[in-house]
Amino acid sequence: MLPLRAGLGTGCPGGGDALSTRRRGGVLESAIFTATLHELATAGYGAFSIEGVAATAGTGKSAIYRRWASKDELIAAALDATLPSLPEAPDTGSLRGDLLVIMRALGRLINSECGSAMRAILSNPADAEKLAVIKERVMVRRRQTMLDVVRRAVARGEARPDAVCRRVLETGPALAMHRYLSTGRPVSDAELIAIVDEILLPLIRA
Amino acid sequence: MLPLRAGLGTGCPGGGDALSTRRRGGVLESAIFTATLHELATAGYGAFSIEGVAATAGTGKSAIYRRWASKDELIAAALDATLPSLPEAPDTGSLRGDLLVIMRALGRLINSECGSAMRAILSNPADAEKLAVIKERVMVRRRQTMLDVVRRAVARGEARPDAVCRRVLETGPALAMHRYLSTGRPVSDAELIAIVDEILLPLIRA
DNA sequence: GAAATAGTGGACGGTTGCGTTTCTAATCGG
DNA sequence: CCGATTAGAAACGCAACCGTCCACTATTTC
């Protein structure tokens, strides 16, 4: 396991470029968060270990326990720091264009190590706290973005008013996630386009 | 933890109803499978332990290792033995009726301990064997059932021919599963009905 | 009843990880 | 340079689990 120590200098003995050999504060925390998501993605939740995170981050357990009392605290902090913030509602002028922007942003998230980490959380027996972070950051707010887009389309006469309902707004993300979970492979751009064209547009315009 | 020893006699000392005190063969395997799904549902995949299964089933590790060489073999065997067989395509005479039958059967599966167990193994994409079992039993064949229903509806003039495509067939199960994973709670009948009425019917009839 | 099979319970040596502690080294700011 | 802080490495005692082994006992079959 190659520890994640990006940003270090060459560390050549006697070399002229003697950069720091230890990280402190935010830099170290960032490396720990990265290692945390990696551990979640590879080991899953149940086999997640602080030892593994420390090894991957190239740090000691003390540095981790100095900041977070438990595995769950560390995971929650890593997710909180790493999951993307609220996306802006796109305004491309067409419903299809807007839907593609949203679905592509979701695809990038799913296909990142964040996606694998989320999958580990979702597959774990119910834990309300961790699910709440994911729900808030990924599902609820993204549904709000989708809502803005569909409302605008209704106003433009591109969508039926009945489409403004939770389940319609959930359909695209549900299909993309379903694809990801059932194949274990990244969601392709072609798949995202097809979800928009074959499902979302007919459904919203129906 | 109360071991799963259903089916035993009263075991009264000196009682007149002296039934067997040990399970053998298929009966023992059935108890082990039940305990396996329970362990998956409660501990998840990563923290799944043979010790836990043995304790829950009220048997010894030797009896388990005598039959299955590893955790993965046991899990695969338990899922193979427990997942329901191929459902018949319903024929209620209406598209809505057929879709409700299918979605309710799926809901019963998701809400069972099988559902929790399936969810647990979603976390490990690298294990194609286990996922293949799930895909075959739950997704691919259920999609086939959905296909039969939609084809019949097309023939009756209730559905648009474009609806005969993989993504449309996946939409209902994807939404139900999405709901289950994101809430951590069973999927209600009202939710299943709404998925049919608000999503599947408009989408398939569009 | 005897023989064969296999279930039960416990022990075993080994591995992994936990959370904590200790110590030295590195970093930062004055 | 010095002092304060903390990062990194290693060690520690403990717990949980692994896969294997073994003695005893229950069950089934002939």
GROMACS .gro file of C-alpha atoms (C1' of nucleotides) in nm:
model
  472
    1MET     CA    1   0.000   0.000   0.000
    2LEU     CA    2   0.155   0.322  -0.109
    3PRO     CA    3   0.070   0.584   0.147
    4LEU     CA    4  -0.104   0.891   0.014
    5ARG     CA    5   0.164   1.148   0.066
    6ALA     CA    6   0.118   1.356  -0.243
    7GLY     CA    7   0.282   1.692  -0.223
    8LEU     CA    8   0.592   1.577  -0.043
    9GLY     CA    9   0.929   1.677  -0.170
   10THR     CA   10   1.169   1.425  -0.306
   11GLY     CA   11   1.325   1.380   0.031
   12CYS     CA   12   1.665   1.321  -0.125
   13PRO     CA   13   1.926   1.284   0.146
   14GLY     CA   14   2.147   1.585   0.109
   15GLY     CA   15   1.938   1.709  -0.182
   16GLY     CA   16   1.895   2.080  -0.232
   17ASP     CA   17   1.512   2.065  -0.233
   18ALA     CA   18   1.442   1.983   0.132
   19LEU     CA   19   1.068   2.015   0.176
   20SER     CA   20   0.876   1.920   0.486
   21THR     CA   21   0.850   1.550   0.572
   22ARG     CA   22   0.545   1.575   0.792
   23ARG     CA   23   0.206   1.725   0.733
   24ARG     CA   24   0.014   1.920   0.989
   25GLY     CA   25  -0.338   2.053   1.038
   26GLY     CA   26  -0.560   2.081   0.734
   27VAL     CA   27  -0.318   1.912   0.498
   28LEU     CA   28  -0.301   1.606   0.716
   29GLU     CA   29  -0.676   1.603   0.765
   30SER     CA   30  -0.730   1.617   0.395
   31ALA     CA   31  -0.507   1.316   0.347
   32ILE     CA   32  -0.689   1.133   0.623
   33PHE     CA   33  -1.026   1.206   0.461
   34THR     CA   34  -0.903   1.081   0.129
   35ALA     CA   35  -0.777   0.765   0.294
   36THR     CA   36  -1.105   0.727   0.478
   37LEU     CA   37  -1.311   0.728   0.159
   38HIS     CA   38  -1.065   0.489   0.004
   39GLU     CA   39  -1.094   0.250   0.297
   40LEU     CA   40  -1.474   0.271   0.278
   41ALA     CA   41  -1.469   0.202  -0.094
   42THR     CA   42  -1.234  -0.094  -0.071
   43ALA     CA   43  -1.312  -0.252   0.263
   44GLY     CA   44  -1.673  -0.146   0.297
   45TYR     CA   45  -1.819  -0.028   0.623
   46GLY     CA   46  -1.799  -0.343   0.830
   47ALA     CA   47  -1.435  -0.417   0.763
   48PHE     CA   48  -1.333  -0.051   0.772
   49SER     CA   49  -1.041  -0.007   1.007
   50ILE     CA   50  -0.860   0.290   1.151
   51GLU     CA   51  -0.539   0.093   1.103
   52GLY     CA   52  -0.613   0.082   0.732
   53VAL     CA   53  -0.682   0.453   0.713
   54ALA     CA   54  -0.365   0.533   0.902
   55ALA     CA   55  -0.158   0.312   0.675
   56THR     CA   56  -0.310   0.458   0.359
   57ALA     CA   57  -0.270   0.815   0.481
   58GLY     CA   58   0.084   0.747   0.596
   59THR     CA   59   0.018   0.867   0.946
   60GLY     CA   60  -0.017   0.729   1.295
   61LYS     CA   61  -0.333   0.624   1.469
   62SER     CA   62  -0.267   0.880   1.741
   63ALA     CA   63  -0.308   1.163   1.496
   64ILE     CA   64  -0.647   1.023   1.400
   65TYR     CA   65  -0.767   0.954   1.752
   66ARG     CA   66  -0.651   1.296   1.856
   67ARG     CA   67  -0.918   1.438   1.630
   68TRP     CA   68  -1.197   1.185   1.609
   69ALA     CA   69  -1.309   0.956   1.889
   70SER     CA   70  -1.440   0.675   1.671
   71LYS     CA   71  -1.468   0.523   1.330
   72ASP     CA   72  -1.814   0.668   1.290
   73GLU     CA   73  -1.701   1.019   1.374
   74LEU     CA   74  -1.421   0.995   1.124
   75ILE     CA   75  -1.650   0.866   0.851
   76ALA     CA   76  -1.910   1.134   0.914
   77ALA     CA   77  -1.644   1.405   0.905
   78ALA     CA   78  -1.490   1.270   0.586
   79LEU     CA   79  -1.827   1.255   0.412
   80ASP     CA   80  -1.920   1.600   0.534
   81ALA     CA   81  -1.595   1.745   0.404
   82THR     CA   82  -1.594   1.559   0.074
   83LEU     CA   83  -1.943   1.537  -0.063
   84PRO     CA   84  -2.001   1.817  -0.308
   85SER     CA   85  -2.206   2.116  -0.213
   86LEU     CA   86  -2.538   2.213  -0.359
   87PRO     CA   87  -2.529   2.226  -0.735
   88GLU     CA   88  -2.678   2.531  -0.901
   89ALA     CA   89  -2.988   2.465  -1.104
   90PRO     CA   90  -2.878   2.475  -1.469
   91ASP     CA   91  -3.056   2.696  -1.720
   92THR     CA   92  -2.966   2.585  -2.069
   93GLY     CA   93  -3.296   2.698  -2.214
   94SER     CA   94  -3.425   2.349  -2.276
   95LEU     CA   95  -3.549   2.074  -2.049
   96ARG     CA   96  -3.324   1.817  -2.211
   97GLY     CA   97  -3.021   2.034  -2.169
   98ASP     CA   98  -3.093   2.096  -1.804
   99LEU     CA   99  -3.156   1.730  -1.730
  100LEU     CA  100  -2.829   1.634  -1.897
  101VAL     CA  101  -2.633   1.878  -1.682
  102ILE     CA  102  -2.788   1.740  -1.365
  103MET     CA  103  -2.746   1.377  -1.458
  104ARG     CA  104  -2.387   1.429  -1.568
  105ALA     CA  105  -2.299   1.594  -1.240
  106LEU     CA  106  -2.459   1.301  -1.060
  107GLY     CA  107  -2.267   1.059  -1.281
  108ARG     CA  108  -1.938   1.223  -1.191
  109LEU     CA  109  -2.023   1.191  -0.825
  110ILE     CA  110  -2.127   0.828  -0.852
  111ASN     CA  111  -1.817   0.737  -1.049
  112SER     CA  112  -1.580   0.899  -0.801
  113GLU     CA  113  -1.446   0.741  -0.489
  114CYS     CA  114  -1.727   0.924  -0.314
  115GLY     CA  115  -1.967   0.700  -0.503
  116SER     CA  116  -1.800   0.389  -0.376
  117ALA     CA  117  -1.800   0.527  -0.025
  118MET     CA  118  -2.168   0.608  -0.046
  119ARG     CA  119  -2.239   0.261  -0.170
  120ALA     CA  120  -2.066   0.120   0.135
  121ILE     CA  121  -2.284   0.330   0.360
  122LEU     CA  122  -2.604   0.248   0.176
  123SER     CA  123  -2.534  -0.121   0.192
  124ASN     CA  124  -2.476  -0.119   0.564
  125PRO     CA  125  -2.759  -0.201   0.803
  126ALA     CA  126  -2.956   0.111   0.875
  127ASP     CA  127  -2.775   0.388   1.050
  128ALA     CA  128  -2.972   0.704   1.057
  129GLU     CA  129  -2.688   0.947   1.118
  130LYS     CA  130  -2.469   0.855   0.827
  131LEU     CA  131  -2.761   0.810   0.595
  132ALA     CA  132  -2.877   1.158   0.691
  133VAL     CA  133  -2.555   1.316   0.565
  134ILE     CA  134  -2.586   1.141   0.234
  135LYS     CA  135  -2.954   1.213   0.204
  136GLU     CA  136  -2.903   1.582   0.269
  137ARG     CA  137  -2.599   1.635   0.052
  138VAL     CA  138  -2.677   1.407  -0.237
  139MET     CA  139  -3.043   1.320  -0.257
  140VAL     CA  140  -3.252   1.594  -0.104
  141ARG     CA  141  -3.068   1.889  -0.247
  142ARG     CA  142  -3.024   1.729  -0.584
  143ARG     CA  143  -3.395   1.669  -0.590
  144GLN     CA  144  -3.443   2.037  -0.522
  145THR     CA  145  -3.228   2.118  -0.821
  146MET     CA  146  -3.430   1.881  -1.033
  147LEU     CA  147  -3.746   2.045  -0.901
  148ASP     CA  148  -3.631   2.389  -1.014
  149VAL     CA  149  -3.558   2.256  -1.358
  150VAL     CA  150  -3.892   2.079  -1.395
  151ARG     CA  151  -4.083   2.380  -1.267
  152ARG     CA  152  -3.916   2.599  -1.523
  153ALA     CA  153  -4.005   2.349  -1.792
  154VAL     CA  154  -4.366   2.351  -1.681
  155ALA     CA  155  -4.367   2.728  -1.708
  156ARG     CA  156  -4.222   2.701  -2.059
  157GLY     CA  157  -4.493   2.450  -2.151
  158GLU     CA  158  -4.237   2.173  -2.193
  159ALA     CA  159  -4.362   1.958  -1.908
  160ARG     CA  160  -4.691   1.837  -1.767
  161PRO     CA  161  -4.776   1.990  -1.427
  162ASP     CA  162  -4.821   1.643  -1.273
  163ALA     CA  163  -4.449   1.586  -1.319
  164VAL     CA  164  -4.379   1.807  -1.021
  165CYS     CA  165  -4.379   1.522  -0.773
  166ARG     CA  166  -4.115   1.350  -0.563
  167ARG     CA  167  -4.109   1.025  -0.746
  168VAL     CA  168  -4.059   1.182  -1.086
  169LEU     CA  169  -3.774   1.387  -0.945
  170GLU     CA  170  -3.616   1.073  -0.800
  171THR     CA  171  -3.640   0.864  -1.112
  172GLY     CA  172  -3.322   0.972  -1.288
  173PRO     CA  173  -3.094   0.936  -0.987
  174ALA     CA  174  -3.262   0.607  -0.895
  175LEU     CA  175  -3.192   0.461  -1.239
  176ALA     CA  176  -2.832   0.580  -1.247
  177MET     CA  177  -2.765   0.444  -0.901
  178HIS     CA  178  -2.941   0.120  -0.985
  179ARG     CA  179  -2.719   0.076  -1.285
  180TYR     CA  180  -2.408   0.143  -1.081
  181LEU     CA  181  -2.506  -0.093  -0.802
  182SER     CA  182  -2.609  -0.376  -1.026
  183THR     CA  183  -2.313  -0.370  -1.261
  184GLY     CA  184  -2.042  -0.260  -1.022
  185ARG     CA  185  -1.904  -0.044  -1.300
  186PRO     CA  186  -1.901   0.330  -1.363
  187VAL     CA  187  -2.209   0.478  -1.523
  188SER     CA  188  -2.130   0.574  -1.880
  189ASP     CA  189  -2.221   0.902  -2.042
  190ALA     CA  190  -2.423   0.710  -2.299
  191GLU     CA  191  -2.626   0.556  -2.016
  192LEU     CA  192  -2.693   0.898  -1.866
  193ILE     CA  193  -2.807   1.034  -2.203
  194ALA     CA  194  -3.033   0.735  -2.254
  195ILE     CA  195  -3.190   0.778  -1.911
  196VAL     CA  196  -3.274   1.137  -2.004
  197ASP     CA  197  -3.404   1.056  -2.352
  198GLU     CA  198  -3.583   0.727  -2.291
  199ILE     CA  199  -3.720   0.784  -1.945
  200LEU     CA  200  -3.707   1.136  -1.811
  201LEU     CA  201  -3.823   1.326  -2.118
  202PRO     CA  202  -4.116   1.095  -2.198
  203LEU     CA  203  -4.212   1.085  -1.831
  204ILE     CA  204  -4.196   1.457  -1.771
  205ARG     CA  205  -4.355   1.554  -2.099
  206ALA     CA  206  -4.619   1.279  -2.102
  207MET     CA  207  -2.896  -1.422   2.119
  208LEU     CA  208  -3.156  -1.690   2.107
  209PRO     CA  209  -3.034  -1.964   1.879
  210LEU     CA  210  -3.268  -2.056   1.594
  211ARG     CA  211  -3.374  -2.402   1.697
  212ALA     CA  212  -3.734  -2.395   1.591
  213GLY     CA  213  -3.886  -2.738   1.546
  214LEU     CA  214  -3.731  -2.896   1.850
  215GLY     CA  215  -3.942  -3.085   2.092
  216THR     CA  216  -4.004  -2.960   2.439
  217GLY     CA  217  -3.707  -3.150   2.568
  218CYS     CA  218  -3.873  -3.203   2.905
  219PRO     CA  219  -3.657  -3.423   3.127
  220GLY     CA  220  -3.857  -3.737   3.174
  221GLY     CA  221  -4.135  -3.604   2.956
  222GLY     CA  222  -4.330  -3.842   2.742
  223ASP     CA  223  -4.265  -3.645   2.422
  224ALA     CA  224  -3.895  -3.719   2.370
  225LEU     CA  225  -3.812  -3.579   2.026
  226SER     CA  226  -3.466  -3.545   1.877
  227THR     CA  227  -3.225  -3.295   2.034
  228ARG     CA  228  -2.998  -3.254   1.734
  229ARG     CA  229  -3.067  -3.147   1.378
  230ARG     CA  230  -2.903  -3.322   1.089
  231GLY     CA  231  -2.869  -3.275   0.717
  232GLY     CA  232  -3.124  -3.052   0.549
  233VAL     CA  233  -3.285  -2.931   0.869
  234LEU     CA  234  -2.954  -2.813   1.007
  235GLU     CA  235  -2.860  -2.654   0.673
  236SER     CA  236  -3.186  -2.467   0.667
  237ALA     CA  237  -3.117  -2.324   1.010
  238ILE     CA  238  -2.767  -2.230   0.905
  239PHE     CA  239  -2.899  -2.051   0.598
  240THR     CA  240  -3.150  -1.859   0.804
  241ALA     CA  241  -2.873  -1.758   1.042
  242THR     CA  242  -2.654  -1.661   0.747
  243LEU     CA  243  -2.907  -1.418   0.608
  244HIS     CA  244  -2.964  -1.282   0.955
  245GLU     CA  245  -2.592  -1.225   1.006
  246LEU     CA  246  -2.568  -1.052   0.667
  247ALA     CA  247  -2.866  -0.832   0.749
  248THR     CA  248  -2.742  -0.727   1.090
  249ALA     CA  249  -2.363  -0.726   1.059
  250GLY     CA  250  -2.335  -0.652   0.690
  251TYR     CA  251  -2.085  -0.822   0.464
  252GLY     CA  252  -1.760  -0.691   0.606
  253ALA     CA  253  -1.832  -0.777   0.967
  254PHE     CA  254  -2.005  -1.103   0.880
  255SER     CA  255  -1.856  -1.385   1.086
  256ILE     CA  256  -1.889  -1.759   1.084
  257GLU     CA  257  -1.880  -1.742   1.463
  258GLY     CA  258  -2.191  -1.527   1.450
  259VAL     CA  259  -2.371  -1.763   1.217
  260ALA     CA  260  -2.281  -2.062   1.432
  261ALA     CA  261  -2.405  -1.888   1.747
  262THR     CA  262  -2.732  -1.781   1.584
  263ALA     CA  263  -2.796  -2.122   1.435
  264GLY     CA  264  -2.707  -2.292   1.761
  265THR     CA  265  -2.448  -2.513   1.604
  266GLY     CA  266  -2.074  -2.554   1.592
  267LYS     CA  267  -1.829  -2.410   1.345
  268SER     CA  268  -1.720  -2.757   1.249
  269ALA     CA  269  -2.062  -2.837   1.111
  270ILE     CA  270  -2.041  -2.528   0.895
  271TYR     CA  271  -1.685  -2.584   0.774
  272ARG     CA  272  -1.773  -2.943   0.700
  273ARG     CA  273  -2.001  -2.816   0.427
  274TRP     CA  274  -1.865  -2.484   0.308
  275ALA     CA  275  -1.500  -2.391   0.284
  276SER     CA  276  -1.541  -2.017   0.327
  277LYS     CA  277  -1.764  -1.731   0.418
  278ASP     CA  278  -1.828  -1.657   0.054
  279GLU     CA  279  -1.928  -2.012  -0.024
  280LEU     CA  280  -2.172  -2.011   0.264
  281ILE     CA  281  -2.324  -1.679   0.161
  282ALA     CA  282  -2.363  -1.787  -0.199
  283ALA     CA  283  -2.527  -2.114  -0.093
  284ALA     CA  284  -2.764  -1.941   0.147
  285LEU     CA  285  -2.875  -1.690  -0.115
  286ASP     CA  286  -2.911  -1.958  -0.376
  287ALA     CA  287  -3.130  -2.165  -0.147
  288THR     CA  288  -3.339  -1.878  -0.019
  289LEU     CA  289  -3.412  -1.642  -0.301
  290PRO     CA  290  -3.755  -1.702  -0.447
  291SER     CA  291  -3.785  -1.868  -0.782
  292LEU     CA  292  -3.898  -1.710  -1.104
  293PRO     CA  293  -4.234  -1.542  -1.067
  294GLU     CA  294  -4.499  -1.616  -1.330
  295ALA     CA  295  -4.599  -1.323  -1.544
  296PRO     CA  296  -4.937  -1.208  -1.409
  297ASP     CA  297  -5.237  -1.168  -1.637
  298THR     CA  298  -5.501  -0.961  -1.461
  299GLY     CA  299  -5.637  -0.819  -1.786
  300SER     CA  300  -5.507  -0.469  -1.724
  301LEU     CA  301  -5.163  -0.315  -1.733
  302ARG     CA  302  -5.211  -0.151  -1.396
  303GLY     CA  303  -5.319  -0.476  -1.236
  304ASP     CA  304  -5.021  -0.662  -1.376
  305LEU     CA  305  -4.774  -0.396  -1.270
  306LEU     CA  306  -4.915  -0.398  -0.916
  307VAL     CA  307  -4.872  -0.773  -0.889
  308ILE     CA  308  -4.509  -0.750  -0.998
  309MET     CA  309  -4.423  -0.456  -0.779
  310ARG     CA  310  -4.587  -0.611  -0.475
  311ALA     CA  311  -4.393  -0.931  -0.520
  312LEU     CA  312  -4.076  -0.725  -0.544
  313GLY     CA  313  -4.178  -0.529  -0.234
  314ARG     CA  314  -4.225  -0.851  -0.037
  315LEU     CA  315  -3.878  -0.963  -0.139
  316ILE     CA  316  -3.714  -0.632  -0.057
  317ASN     CA  317  -3.884  -0.612   0.281
  318SER     CA  318  -3.784  -0.963   0.382
  319GLU     CA  319  -3.459  -1.059   0.544
  320CYS     CA  320  -3.352  -1.154   0.195
  321GLY     CA  321  -3.375  -0.788   0.106
  322SER     CA  322  -3.147  -0.689   0.389
  323ALA     CA  323  -2.905  -0.961   0.294
  324MET     CA  324  -2.901  -0.854  -0.069
  325ARG     CA  325  -2.838  -0.501   0.035
  326ALA     CA  326  -2.538  -0.611   0.237
  327ILE     CA  327  -2.363  -0.764  -0.060
  328LEU     CA  328  -2.408  -0.457  -0.275
  329SER     CA  329  -2.103  -0.315  -0.103
  330ASN     CA  330  -1.852  -0.542  -0.265
  331PRO     CA  331  -1.840  -0.492  -0.640
  332ALA     CA  332  -1.535  -0.706  -0.688
  333ASP     CA  333  -1.716  -1.025  -0.612
  334ALA     CA  334  -1.887  -1.103  -0.936
  335GLU     CA  335  -2.006  -1.446  -0.832
  336LYS     CA  336  -2.238  -1.326  -0.559
  337LEU     CA  337  -2.363  -1.039  -0.765
  338ALA     CA  338  -2.428  -1.272  -1.053
  339VAL     CA  339  -2.663  -1.479  -0.839
  340ILE     CA  340  -2.854  -1.172  -0.735
  341LYS     CA  341  -2.868  -1.030  -1.082
  342GLU     CA  342  -3.000  -1.350  -1.227
  343ARG     CA  343  -3.265  -1.415  -0.969
  344VAL     CA  344  -3.389  -1.069  -0.893
  345MET     CA  345  -3.315  -0.832  -1.173
  346VAL     CA  346  -3.283  -1.013  -1.499
  347ARG     CA  347  -3.569  -1.256  -1.452
  348ARG     CA  348  -3.795  -0.998  -1.296
  349ARG     CA  349  -3.723  -0.779  -1.590
  350GLN     CA  350  -3.830  -1.065  -1.811
  351THR     CA  351  -4.158  -1.083  -1.624
  352MET     CA  352  -4.202  -0.710  -1.665
  353LEU     CA  353  -4.123  -0.750  -2.034
  354ASP     CA  354  -4.399  -1.008  -2.080
  355VAL     CA  355  -4.647  -0.776  -1.913
  356VAL     CA  356  -4.550  -0.471  -2.116
  357ARG     CA  357  -4.555  -0.668  -2.441
  358ARG     CA  358  -4.904  -0.787  -2.363
  359ALA     CA  359  -5.008  -0.429  -2.292
  360VAL     CA  360  -4.866  -0.315  -2.624
  361ALA     CA  361  -5.069  -0.584  -2.797
  362ARG     CA  362  -5.380  -0.463  -2.615
  363GLY     CA  363  -5.306  -0.106  -2.721
  364GLU     CA  364  -5.243   0.003  -2.362
  365ALA     CA  365  -4.876   0.082  -2.407
  366ARG     CA  366  -4.652   0.259  -2.656
  367PRO     CA  367  -4.417   0.024  -2.843
  368ASP     CA  368  -4.111   0.232  -2.736
  369ALA     CA  369  -4.177   0.120  -2.380
  370VAL     CA  370  -4.029  -0.219  -2.461
  371CYS     CA  371  -3.678  -0.124  -2.359
  372ARG     CA  372  -3.447  -0.218  -2.076
  373ARG     CA  373  -3.454   0.110  -1.893
  374VAL     CA  374  -3.831   0.129  -1.879
  375LEU     CA  375  -3.842  -0.226  -1.749
  376GLU     CA  376  -3.587  -0.134  -1.480
  377THR     CA  377  -3.758   0.180  -1.362
  378GLY     CA  378  -4.002   0.032  -1.114
  379PRO     CA  379  -3.752  -0.192  -0.937
  380ALA     CA  380  -3.495   0.091  -0.939
  381LEU     CA  381  -3.734   0.328  -0.765
  382ALA     CA  382  -3.843   0.074  -0.507
  383MET     CA  383  -3.484  -0.020  -0.429
  384HIS     CA  384  -3.382   0.343  -0.418
  385ARG     CA  385  -3.651   0.413  -0.165
  386TYR     CA  386  -3.545   0.119   0.048
  387LEU     CA  387  -3.176   0.204   0.043
  388SER     CA  388  -3.222   0.570   0.112
  389THR     CA  389  -3.467   0.538   0.397
  390GLY     CA  390  -3.345   0.218   0.554
  391ARG     CA  391  -3.709   0.124   0.605
  392PRO     CA  392  -3.945  -0.121   0.436
  393VAL     CA  393  -4.117  -0.008   0.118
  394SER     CA  394  -4.484   0.053   0.188
  395ASP     CA  395  -4.769  -0.071  -0.025
  396ALA     CA  396  -4.876   0.288  -0.080
  397GLU     CA  397  -4.531   0.362  -0.220
  398LEU     CA  398  -4.555   0.070  -0.459
  399ILE     CA  399  -4.897   0.180  -0.576
  400ALA     CA  400  -4.771   0.534  -0.629
  401ILE     CA  401  -4.472   0.413  -0.829
  402VAL     CA  402  -4.713   0.230  -1.059
  403ASP     CA  403  -4.962   0.516  -1.089
  404GLU     CA  404  -4.729   0.816  -1.099
  405ILE     CA  405  -4.435   0.673  -1.288
  406LEU     CA  406  -4.488   0.342  -1.462
  407LEU     CA  407  -4.830   0.401  -1.614
  408PRO     CA  408  -4.751   0.749  -1.751
  409LEU     CA  409  -4.414   0.628  -1.874
  410ILE     CA  410  -4.540   0.314  -2.042
  411ARG     CA  411  -4.850   0.476  -2.189
  412ALA     CA  412  -4.687   0.803  -2.287
  413DG     C1'  413  -2.744  -5.419   1.940
  414DA     C1'  414  -2.333  -5.263   1.674
  415DA     C1'  415  -2.124  -4.974   1.342
  416DA     C1'  416  -2.099  -4.561   1.097
  417DT     C1'  417  -2.189  -4.092   1.058
  418DA     C1'  418  -2.198  -3.645   1.201
  419DG     C1'  419  -2.339  -3.296   1.553
  420DT     C1'  420  -2.179  -3.049   1.977
  421DG     C1'  421  -1.880  -2.809   2.263
  422DG     C1'  422  -1.453  -2.669   2.365
  423DA     C1'  423  -0.966  -2.590   2.302
  424DC     C1'  424  -0.587  -2.429   2.026
  425DG     C1'  425  -0.229  -2.124   1.792
  426DG     C1'  426  -0.237  -1.751   1.501
  427DT     C1'  427  -0.392  -1.305   1.303
  428DT     C1'  428  -0.589  -0.859   1.303
  429DG     C1'  429  -0.748  -0.456   1.496
  430DC     C1'  430  -0.873  -0.176   1.894
  431DG     C1'  431  -0.767   0.223   2.189
  432DT     C1'  432  -0.403   0.386   2.464
  433DT     C1'  433   0.057   0.516   2.591
  434DT     C1'  434   0.530   0.657   2.527
  435DC     C1'  435   0.903   0.865   2.297
  436DT     C1'  436   1.155   1.098   1.942
  437DA     C1'  437   1.140   1.394   1.558
  438DA     C1'  438   0.952   1.763   1.298
  439DT     C1'  439   0.720   2.202   1.247
  440DC     C1'  440   0.585   2.657   1.351
  441DG     C1'  441   0.601   3.105   1.544
  442DG     C1'  442   0.821   3.440   1.836
  443DC     C1'  443   1.774   2.982   1.842
  444DC     C1'  444   1.415   2.822   2.161
  445DG     C1'  445   0.979   2.662   2.334
  446DA     C1'  446   0.538   2.474   2.240
  447DT     C1'  447   0.282   2.172   1.982
  448DT     C1'  448   0.192   1.773   1.743
  449DA     C1'  449   0.311   1.413   1.392
  450DG     C1'  450   0.482   0.953   1.331
  451DA     C1'  451   0.641   0.514   1.492
  452DA     C1'  452   0.628   0.151   1.794
  453DA     C1'  453   0.470  -0.107   2.176
  454DC     C1'  454   0.113  -0.279   2.475
  455DG     C1'  455  -0.280  -0.572   2.672
  456DC     C1'  456  -0.701  -0.711   2.523
  457DA     C1'  457  -1.086  -0.883   2.236
  458DA     C1'  458  -1.274  -1.111   1.853
  459DC     C1'  459  -1.243  -1.419   1.503
  460DC     C1'  460  -1.024  -1.758   1.201
  461DG     C1'  461  -0.969  -2.247   1.064
  462DT     C1'  462  -0.844  -2.669   1.268
  463DC     C1'  463  -0.852  -3.041   1.584
  464DC     C1'  464  -1.043  -3.360   1.923
  465DA     C1'  465  -1.332  -3.616   2.257
  466DC     C1'  466  -1.777  -3.722   2.349
  467DT     C1'  467  -2.239  -3.811   2.227
  468DA     C1'  468  -2.666  -3.841   1.953
  469DT     C1'  469  -2.870  -4.030   1.552
  470DT     C1'  470  -2.939  -4.332   1.174
  471DT     C1'  471  -2.896  -4.754   0.937
  472DC     C1'  472  -2.857  -5.242   0.898
   0.00000   0.00000   0.00000
